[in-house]
């Protein structure tokens, strides 16, 4: 079946500029984009015509790093630094997910929120609990949204009330994978060692093997702050760097890998990242709230490192990736001032690319409107805040800076509308 | 008449902590707070009882620096630095306000938005146009909100299409003052030289005299970025600093004064600010967007300098002062990391104080719930994002970090509800 979508399009092809087409037509066949054209195609009887005249049509947003169980804590404890915050707010909350009913309540609210803000793709951490993580997985499958969902692993340096044995951790993870792997094309398990300090070498070894055995992506945390790096170095004196610990266990680019934060990577680590399939996931809200620092995104891009964006709920307080795109620009500008190189900041085109195409491509042909991409898009009604006539590019900028979830009127994946997932 | 207000209160007395009272009662007489009490007072027949059981009640927010005519430009041109942005976006937009109909349209939308986000107090720039500035003034009077409204002055270094003669500027300003001064207790004119580069010495001299003659506050811009400071120094080699230029014309603390930005003040300027009635207005969204830098707020507070917060629409893109409070904390944390002094950041209590009590007091006894303050408050329904039981302080934090204007269900001034100002 062919679908023709009419509206004002804004999307990324190249990172250096935003592509736009005012009053254009997207031609979709079997959920895939055949092309964007300026002239209305001749309609056939079997065609479906979606008329979004005057509305802004943009790709879905990709949140490449978020902790589902921390959703109730969003906005709390921001006067604390990372390790104190983990102990006071995060671990006690995550412990609650041994109760699947609680997990279901929170996860439904979270997935509704992701849908609401237009996050069509996500890389998500659950907890150590197999059952609650499968619940999270099932709810994503039910929602129709794309996601990579991980059962978290932690078998050392964790509080007594929130830790696994090595054996349980490995067994539960494989069971989680096998139970879920074939449920949906849109949702897949992802190997999720929380971070080096909470995973023994034996566990990391086994997780690397599971990633290879089931051909799964990997996600974890890297170089978020200096005391964390010192801790990793003291735990692994045999390794040259934090990244090399992951790498020795095949958890660093042997499979597609998402590494959250990456603020203080050294030159060796940067080379390794540029040469392997690792995406550095920038989480500006979290890095600001937890006094971590600013990822030098511009430099990473120049080095050819893949970069995506994450909300890092609840280190970050903002689920809406449009606002994460904005803060990534703002923090890059503060870093530029600090480096006395004020021209060296992330432009709107660059930050938008990171939040749409760069993230979306982790899931396949998603996040752009080029030929061959899935027909995934958001329909934005921006009439309530427009006063003057603006170009499509200016309207996109305005949506990022002042729009909200209330302005997103439809979300589409592969040419089909995605309805609000849960009625709660 | 006595009013009893019931709910969960959060407000600032001291800057170091947030005061809270769960399920308490605010006793109001003739619009003024008599006290907050834990036990329900005996009600008399003539009392009015406002029952906001379970709702969060907080002071109104104060936006101490915003440009009303730039409202249509919010979120545009953020890839530009200050002076380029002024020429491309700002001055051409401000020129449109020679048309009073256009002014009325935009100003109604802006004031509705301020009301919506809970900004009950504001320090506002108009344009150079006397008529449009009086329109802005009248609309604020009609809204019932507190404001200081200025007709902007600029008689040099401005584009041909947006400049006044010195004579016109002085005459129009005095006419603006005389026409409006006695219209309302809540709205007053404020003397508004745009900034030193656009005002001749003759004009600044006259403006200082008008401020004294009519006992008016003053607002302007100070030390926003380094090229601006160099420019001021080259224009006024006779002065020791940017601040001293204003001071020599009695525009720096001789009357209550709001100075926007204040990022790069030198030690002399800081001493002068601490010893005069000048409030440094921190505008974090603008300073980030325009690549200006980060005001060292903590240091200013230690020096005893008054600090308030501003949206700086449209250098800033966020009208909601709750988000300005949040970004002020986040940027202070980035400055703390940069200074390798990670403990030295603005806490939630401090930033909240700046956005409520510090700003509110510029307008009189406003912005707190202590005895003798006006009974001004916002009623917040936060049920839609609460999952777990939280303390009142945590609920306030959550409102700042994740709440939105949709959560504000009522706005009160001096014990009376303020309705949405304009039906557009």
mmCIF file of N, CA and C in Angstrom, chain B residues 260-346:
data_model
loop_
_atom_site.group_PDB
_atom_site.id
_atom_site.type_symbol
_atom_site.label_atom_id
_atom_site.label_comp_id
_atom_site.label_asym_id
_atom_site.label_seq_id
_atom_site.Cartn_x
_atom_site.Cartn_y
_atom_site.Cartn_z
ATOM 1 N N UNK B 260 21.082 43.637 34.171
ATOM 2 C CA UNK B 260 21.030 42.302 33.575
ATOM 3 C C UNK B 260 22.407 41.775 33.224
ATOM 4 N N UNK B 261 22.634 40.507 33.512
ATOM 5 C CA UNK B 261 23.796 39.701 33.095
ATOM 6 C C UNK B 261 24.980 39.731 34.076
ATOM 7 N N UNK B 262 25.739 40.849 34.139
ATOM 8 C CA UNK B 262 26.799 40.988 35.159
ATOM 9 C C UNK B 262 27.712 39.768 35.210
ATOM 10 N N UNK B 263 28.186 39.334 34.063
ATOM 11 C CA UNK B 263 29.014 38.122 34.040
ATOM 12 C C UNK B 263 30.475 38.447 34.317
ATOM 13 N N UNK B 264 30.947 39.542 33.744
ATOM 14 C CA UNK B 264 32.388 39.823 33.798
ATOM 15 C C UNK B 264 32.709 41.085 34.603
ATOM 16 N N UNK B 265 32.036 41.268 35.741
ATOM 17 C CA UNK B 265 32.309 42.447 36.572
ATOM 18 C C UNK B 265 33.697 42.331 37.211
ATOM 19 N N UNK B 266 34.414 43.453 37.229
ATOM 20 C CA UNK B 266 35.704 43.417 37.920
ATOM 21 C C UNK B 266 35.518 43.716 39.413
ATOM 22 N N UNK B 267 36.595 43.653 40.173
ATOM 23 C CA UNK B 267 36.486 43.755 41.634
ATOM 24 C C UNK B 267 35.909 45.111 42.066
ATOM 25 N N UNK B 268 36.303 46.159 41.389
ATOM 26 C CA UNK B 268 35.775 47.497 41.693
ATOM 27 C C UNK B 268 34.263 47.552 41.487
ATOM 28 N N UNK B 269 33.851 46.965 40.379
ATOM 29 C CA UNK B 269 32.411 46.974 40.085
ATOM 30 C C UNK B 269 31.646 46.177 41.133
ATOM 31 N N UNK B 270 32.208 45.057 41.563
ATOM 32 C CA UNK B 270 31.530 44.230 42.564
ATOM 33 C C UNK B 270 31.390 44.985 43.875
ATOM 34 N N UNK B 271 32.439 45.713 44.252
ATOM 35 C CA UNK B 271 32.358 46.519 45.480
ATOM 36 C C UNK B 271 31.249 47.556 45.362
ATOM 37 N N UNK B 272 31.221 48.201 44.215
ATOM 38 C CA UNK B 272 30.202 49.222 43.985
ATOM 39 C C UNK B 272 28.796 48.611 44.076
ATOM 40 N N UNK B 273 28.629 47.447 43.494
ATOM 41 C CA UNK B 273 27.316 46.788 43.526
ATOM 42 C C UNK B 273 26.924 46.417 44.944
ATOM 43 N N UNK B 274 27.887 45.923 45.692
ATOM 44 C CA UNK B 274 27.579 45.496 47.066
ATOM 45 C C UNK B 274 27.187 46.679 47.937
ATOM 46 N N UNK B 275 27.684 47.861 47.590
ATOM 47 C CA UNK B 275 27.450 49.030 48.434
ATOM 48 C C UNK B 275 26.337 49.943 47.948
ATOM 49 N N UNK B 276 25.682 49.579 46.864
ATOM 50 C CA UNK B 276 24.586 50.417 46.369
ATOM 51 C C UNK B 276 23.373 49.543 46.131
ATOM 52 N N UNK B 277 22.272 50.155 45.762
ATOM 53 C CA UNK B 277 21.018 49.412 45.610
ATOM 54 C C UNK B 277 20.890 48.856 44.193
ATOM 55 N N UNK B 278 21.842 47.985 43.856
ATOM 56 C CA UNK B 278 21.847 47.375 42.524
ATOM 57 C C UNK B 278 21.607 45.883 42.671
ATOM 58 N N UNK B 279 20.679 45.364 41.891
ATOM 59 C CA UNK B 279 20.482 43.923 41.828
ATOM 60 C C UNK B 279 21.084 43.396 40.531
ATOM 61 N N UNK B 280 21.977 42.407 40.674
ATOM 62 C CA UNK B 280 22.536 41.730 39.501
ATOM 63 C C UNK B 280 21.521 40.687 39.052
ATOM 64 N N UNK B 281 21.041 40.812 37.828
ATOM 65 C CA UNK B 281 20.000 39.887 37.364
ATOM 66 C C UNK B 281 20.634 38.821 36.473
ATOM 67 N N UNK B 282 20.581 37.609 36.979
ATOM 68 C CA UNK B 282 21.194 36.464 36.301
ATOM 69 C C UNK B 282 20.204 35.878 35.287
ATOM 70 N N UNK B 283 20.645 35.759 34.041
ATOM 71 C CA UNK B 283 19.773 35.290 32.961
ATOM 72 C C UNK B 283 20.430 34.080 32.289
ATOM 73 N N UNK B 284 20.370 32.922 32.926
ATOM 74 C CA UNK B 284 21.170 31.783 32.462
ATOM 75 C C UNK B 284 20.816 31.301 31.054
ATOM 76 N N UNK B 285 19.553 31.303 30.679
ATOM 77 C CA UNK B 285 19.209 30.831 29.327
ATOM 78 C C UNK B 285 19.835 31.728 28.269
ATOM 79 N N UNK B 286 19.734 33.012 28.492
ATOM 80 C CA UNK B 286 20.311 33.953 27.533
ATOM 81 C C UNK B 286 21.827 33.824 27.486
ATOM 82 N N UNK B 287 22.436 33.741 28.647
ATOM 83 C CA UNK B 287 23.901 33.686 28.711
ATOM 84 C C UNK B 287 24.436 32.420 28.052
ATOM 85 N N UNK B 288 23.659 31.342 28.121
ATOM 86 C CA UNK B 288 24.057 30.107 27.439
ATOM 87 C C UNK B 288 23.810 30.227 25.937
ATOM 88 N N UNK B 289 22.617 30.668 25.556
ATOM 89 C CA UNK B 289 22.291 30.730 24.123
ATOM 90 C C UNK B 289 23.227 31.654 23.360
ATOM 91 N N UNK B 290 23.553 32.796 23.968
ATOM 92 C CA UNK B 290 24.345 33.803 23.260
ATOM 93 C C UNK B 290 25.837 33.659 23.551
ATOM 94 N N UNK B 291 26.214 32.531 24.131
ATOM 95 C CA UNK B 291 27.639 32.190 24.313
ATOM 96 C C UNK B 291 28.324 33.259 25.152
ATOM 97 N N UNK B 292 27.617 33.774 26.144
ATOM 98 C CA UNK B 292 28.153 34.876 26.931
ATOM 99 C C UNK B 292 29.059 34.373 28.055
ATOM 100 N N UNK B 293 28.576 33.403 28.820
ATOM 101 C CA UNK B 293 29.365 32.913 29.958
ATOM 102 C C UNK B 293 28.446 32.679 31.140
ATOM 103 N N UNK B 294 29.026 32.431 32.306
ATOM 104 C CA UNK B 294 28.242 32.080 33.485
ATOM 105 C C UNK B 294 28.504 33.084 34.607
ATOM 106 N N UNK B 295 27.450 33.738 35.066
ATOM 107 C CA UNK B 295 27.608 34.659 36.191
ATOM 108 C C UNK B 295 28.041 33.874 37.437
ATOM 109 N N UNK B 296 29.075 34.335 38.134
ATOM 110 C CA UNK B 296 29.507 33.633 39.355
ATOM 111 C C UNK B 296 28.582 33.981 40.525
ATOM 112 N N UNK B 297 27.390 33.439 40.497
ATOM 113 C CA UNK B 297 26.337 33.828 41.439
ATOM 114 C C UNK B 297 26.753 33.603 42.893
ATOM 115 N N UNK B 298 27.361 32.447 43.152
ATOM 116 C CA UNK B 298 27.741 32.126 44.530
ATOM 117 C C UNK B 298 28.661 33.201 45.103
ATOM 118 N N UNK B 299 29.618 33.606 44.314
ATOM 119 C CA UNK B 299 30.578 34.616 44.757
ATOM 120 C C UNK B 299 29.859 35.936 45.048
ATOM 121 N N UNK B 300 28.935 36.330 44.164
ATOM 122 C CA UNK B 300 28.218 37.586 44.357
ATOM 123 C C UNK B 300 27.426 37.543 45.663
ATOM 124 N N UNK B 301 26.806 36.410 45.928
ATOM 125 C CA UNK B 301 26.031 36.286 47.162
ATOM 126 C C UNK B 301 26.946 36.415 48.375
ATOM 127 N N UNK B 302 28.116 35.797 48.290
ATOM 128 C CA UNK B 302 29.070 35.900 49.409
ATOM 129 C C UNK B 302 29.514 37.348 49.624
ATOM 130 N N UNK B 303 29.586 38.100 48.545
ATOM 131 C CA UNK B 303 29.998 39.505 48.658
ATOM 132 C C UNK B 303 28.849 40.401 49.118
ATOM 133 N N UNK B 304 27.657 39.819 49.286
ATOM 134 C CA UNK B 304 26.527 40.623 49.748
ATOM 135 C C UNK B 304 25.817 41.370 48.636
ATOM 136 N N UNK B 305 26.060 40.968 47.401
ATOM 137 C CA UNK B 305 25.371 41.605 46.272
ATOM 138 C C UNK B 305 23.990 40.977 46.124
ATOM 139 N N UNK B 306 22.992 41.816 45.886
ATOM 140 C CA UNK B 306 21.646 41.298 45.603
ATOM 141 C C UNK B 306 21.640 40.624 44.245
ATOM 142 N N UNK B 307 21.012 39.460 44.164
ATOM 143 C CA UNK B 307 20.900 38.756 42.884
ATOM 144 C C UNK B 307 19.448 38.373 42.647
ATOM 145 N N UNK B 308 18.969 38.597 41.442
ATOM 146 C CA UNK B 308 17.661 38.107 41.016
ATOM 147 C C UNK B 308 17.829 37.291 39.737
ATOM 148 N N UNK B 309 16.739 36.746 39.243
ATOM 149 C CA UNK B 309 16.793 35.929 38.032
ATOM 150 C C UNK B 309 15.900 36.530 36.940
ATOM 151 N N UNK B 310 16.327 36.342 35.698
ATOM 152 C CA UNK B 310 15.541 36.843 34.579
ATOM 153 C C UNK B 310 15.494 35.840 33.440
ATOM 154 N N UNK B 311 14.400 35.877 32.684
ATOM 155 C CA UNK B 311 14.305 35.003 31.503
ATOM 156 C C UNK B 311 15.108 35.588 30.350
ATOM 157 N N UNK B 312 15.258 36.925 30.343
ATOM 158 C CA UNK B 312 15.813 37.641 29.203
ATOM 159 C C UNK B 312 15.251 37.178 27.869
ATOM 160 N N UNK B 313 13.952 37.022 27.814
ATOM 161 C CA UNK B 313 13.322 36.826 26.506
ATOM 162 C C UNK B 313 13.745 37.957 25.601
ATOM 163 N N UNK B 314 14.234 37.701 24.354
ATOM 164 C CA UNK B 314 14.381 36.430 23.714
ATOM 165 C C UNK B 314 15.835 35.980 23.566
ATOM 166 N N UNK B 315 16.776 36.663 24.262
ATOM 167 C CA UNK B 315 18.100 36.051 24.345
ATOM 168 C C UNK B 315 17.936 34.701 25.004
ATOM 169 N N UNK B 316 17.151 34.675 26.064
ATOM 170 C CA UNK B 316 16.724 33.417 26.671
ATOM 171 C C UNK B 316 15.510 32.882 25.943
ATOM 172 N N UNK B 317 15.318 31.584 26.002
ATOM 173 C CA UNK B 317 14.192 30.979 25.294
ATOM 174 C C UNK B 317 13.116 30.451 26.235
ATOM 175 N N UNK B 318 13.288 30.648 27.529
ATOM 176 C CA UNK B 318 12.396 30.013 28.485
ATOM 177 C C UNK B 318 11.690 31.072 29.332
ATOM 178 N N UNK B 319 10.381 31.217 29.155
ATOM 179 C CA UNK B 319 9.605 32.192 29.926
ATOM 180 C C UNK B 319 9.337 31.672 31.336
ATOM 181 N N UNK B 320 9.291 30.344 31.466
ATOM 182 C CA UNK B 320 8.942 29.741 32.753
ATOM 183 C C UNK B 320 10.094 29.868 33.749
ATOM 184 N N UNK B 321 9.899 30.706 34.767
ATOM 185 C CA UNK B 321 10.988 30.983 35.711
ATOM 186 C C UNK B 321 11.373 29.762 36.539
ATOM 187 N N UNK B 322 10.489 28.776 36.668
ATOM 188 C CA UNK B 322 10.899 27.541 37.354
ATOM 189 C C UNK B 322 12.074 26.914 36.608
ATOM 190 N N UNK B 323 12.026 26.981 35.286
ATOM 191 C CA UNK B 323 13.121 26.415 34.485
ATOM 192 C C UNK B 323 14.360 27.310 34.539
ATOM 193 N N UNK B 324 14.142 28.606 34.713
ATOM 194 C CA UNK B 324 15.283 29.516 34.874
ATOM 195 C C UNK B 324 15.982 29.225 36.214
ATOM 196 N N UNK B 325 15.192 28.969 37.246
ATOM 197 C CA UNK B 325 15.756 28.557 38.536
ATOM 198 C C UNK B 325 16.615 27.303 38.344
ATOM 199 N N UNK B 326 16.086 26.332 37.609
ATOM 200 C CA UNK B 326 16.821 25.073 37.390
ATOM 201 C C UNK B 326 18.115 25.322 36.615
ATOM 202 N N UNK B 327 18.042 26.079 35.526
ATOM 203 C CA UNK B 327 19.267 26.292 34.748
ATOM 204 C C UNK B 327 20.290 27.113 35.532
ATOM 205 N N UNK B 328 19.814 27.989 36.416
ATOM 206 C CA UNK B 328 20.784 28.747 37.228
ATOM 207 C C UNK B 328 21.598 27.786 38.097
ATOM 208 N N UNK B 329 20.944 26.732 38.608
ATOM 209 C CA UNK B 329 21.687 25.730 39.379
ATOM 210 C C UNK B 329 22.633 24.949 38.484
ATOM 211 N N UNK B 330 22.106 24.527 37.330
ATOM 212 C CA UNK B 330 22.912 23.685 36.434
ATOM 213 C C UNK B 330 24.156 24.429 35.949
ATOM 214 N N UNK B 331 23.990 25.695 35.556
ATOM 215 C CA UNK B 331 25.175 26.437 35.090
ATOM 216 C C UNK B 331 26.138 26.703 36.242
ATOM 217 N N UNK B 332 25.605 26.940 37.440
ATOM 218 C CA UNK B 332 26.518 27.164 38.574
ATOM 219 C C UNK B 332 27.335 25.898 38.843
ATOM 220 N N UNK B 333 26.736 24.739 38.581
ATOM 221 C CA UNK B 333 27.473 23.478 38.757
ATOM 222 C C UNK B 333 28.557 23.329 37.695
ATOM 223 N N UNK B 334 28.260 23.765 36.482
ATOM 224 C CA UNK B 334 29.280 23.698 35.430
ATOM 225 C C UNK B 334 30.428 24.662 35.728
ATOM 226 N N UNK B 335 30.094 25.820 36.312
ATOM 227 C CA UNK B 335 31.154 26.751 36.717
ATOM 228 C C UNK B 335 31.974 26.154 37.861
ATOM 229 N N UNK B 336 31.297 25.461 38.771
ATOM 230 C CA UNK B 336 31.996 24.824 39.892
ATOM 231 C C UNK B 336 32.979 23.763 39.388
ATOM 232 N N UNK B 337 32.561 22.967 38.397
ATOM 233 C CA UNK B 337 33.464 21.967 37.815
ATOM 234 C C UNK B 337 34.643 22.675 37.150
ATOM 235 N N UNK B 338 34.334 23.706 36.401
ATOM 236 C CA UNK B 338 35.366 24.463 35.692
ATOM 237 C C UNK B 338 36.386 25.054 36.675
ATOM 238 N N UNK B 339 35.885 25.520 37.815
ATOM 239 C CA UNK B 339 36.774 26.095 38.836
ATOM 240 C C UNK B 339 37.393 25.036 39.745
ATOM 241 N N UNK B 340 37.144 23.745 39.425
ATOM 242 C CA UNK B 340 37.660 22.633 40.237
ATOM 243 C C UNK B 340 37.268 22.795 41.699
ATOM 244 N N UNK B 341 36.067 23.294 41.901
ATOM 245 C CA UNK B 341 35.545 23.482 43.255
ATOM 246 C C UNK B 341 34.099 22.988 43.280
ATOM 247 N N UNK B 342 33.943 21.664 43.137
ATOM 248 C CA UNK B 342 32.607 21.115 42.845
ATOM 249 C C UNK B 342 31.568 21.276 43.949
ATOM 250 N N UNK B 343 31.978 21.699 45.127
ATOM 251 C CA UNK B 343 30.992 21.932 46.193
ATOM 252 C C UNK B 343 30.356 23.310 46.068
ATOM 253 N N UNK B 344 30.929 24.145 45.244
ATOM 254 C CA UNK B 344 30.586 25.570 45.243
ATOM 255 C C UNK B 344 29.499 25.883 44.214
ATOM 256 N N UNK B 345 28.343 25.251 44.381
ATOM 257 C CA UNK B 345 27.262 25.482 43.420
ATOM 258 C C UNK B 345 26.031 26.023 44.139
ATOM 259 N N UNK B 346 25.136 26.565 43.358
ATOM 260 C CA UNK B 346 23.881 27.115 43.846
ATOM 261 C C UNK B 346 22.950 25.956 44.220
#
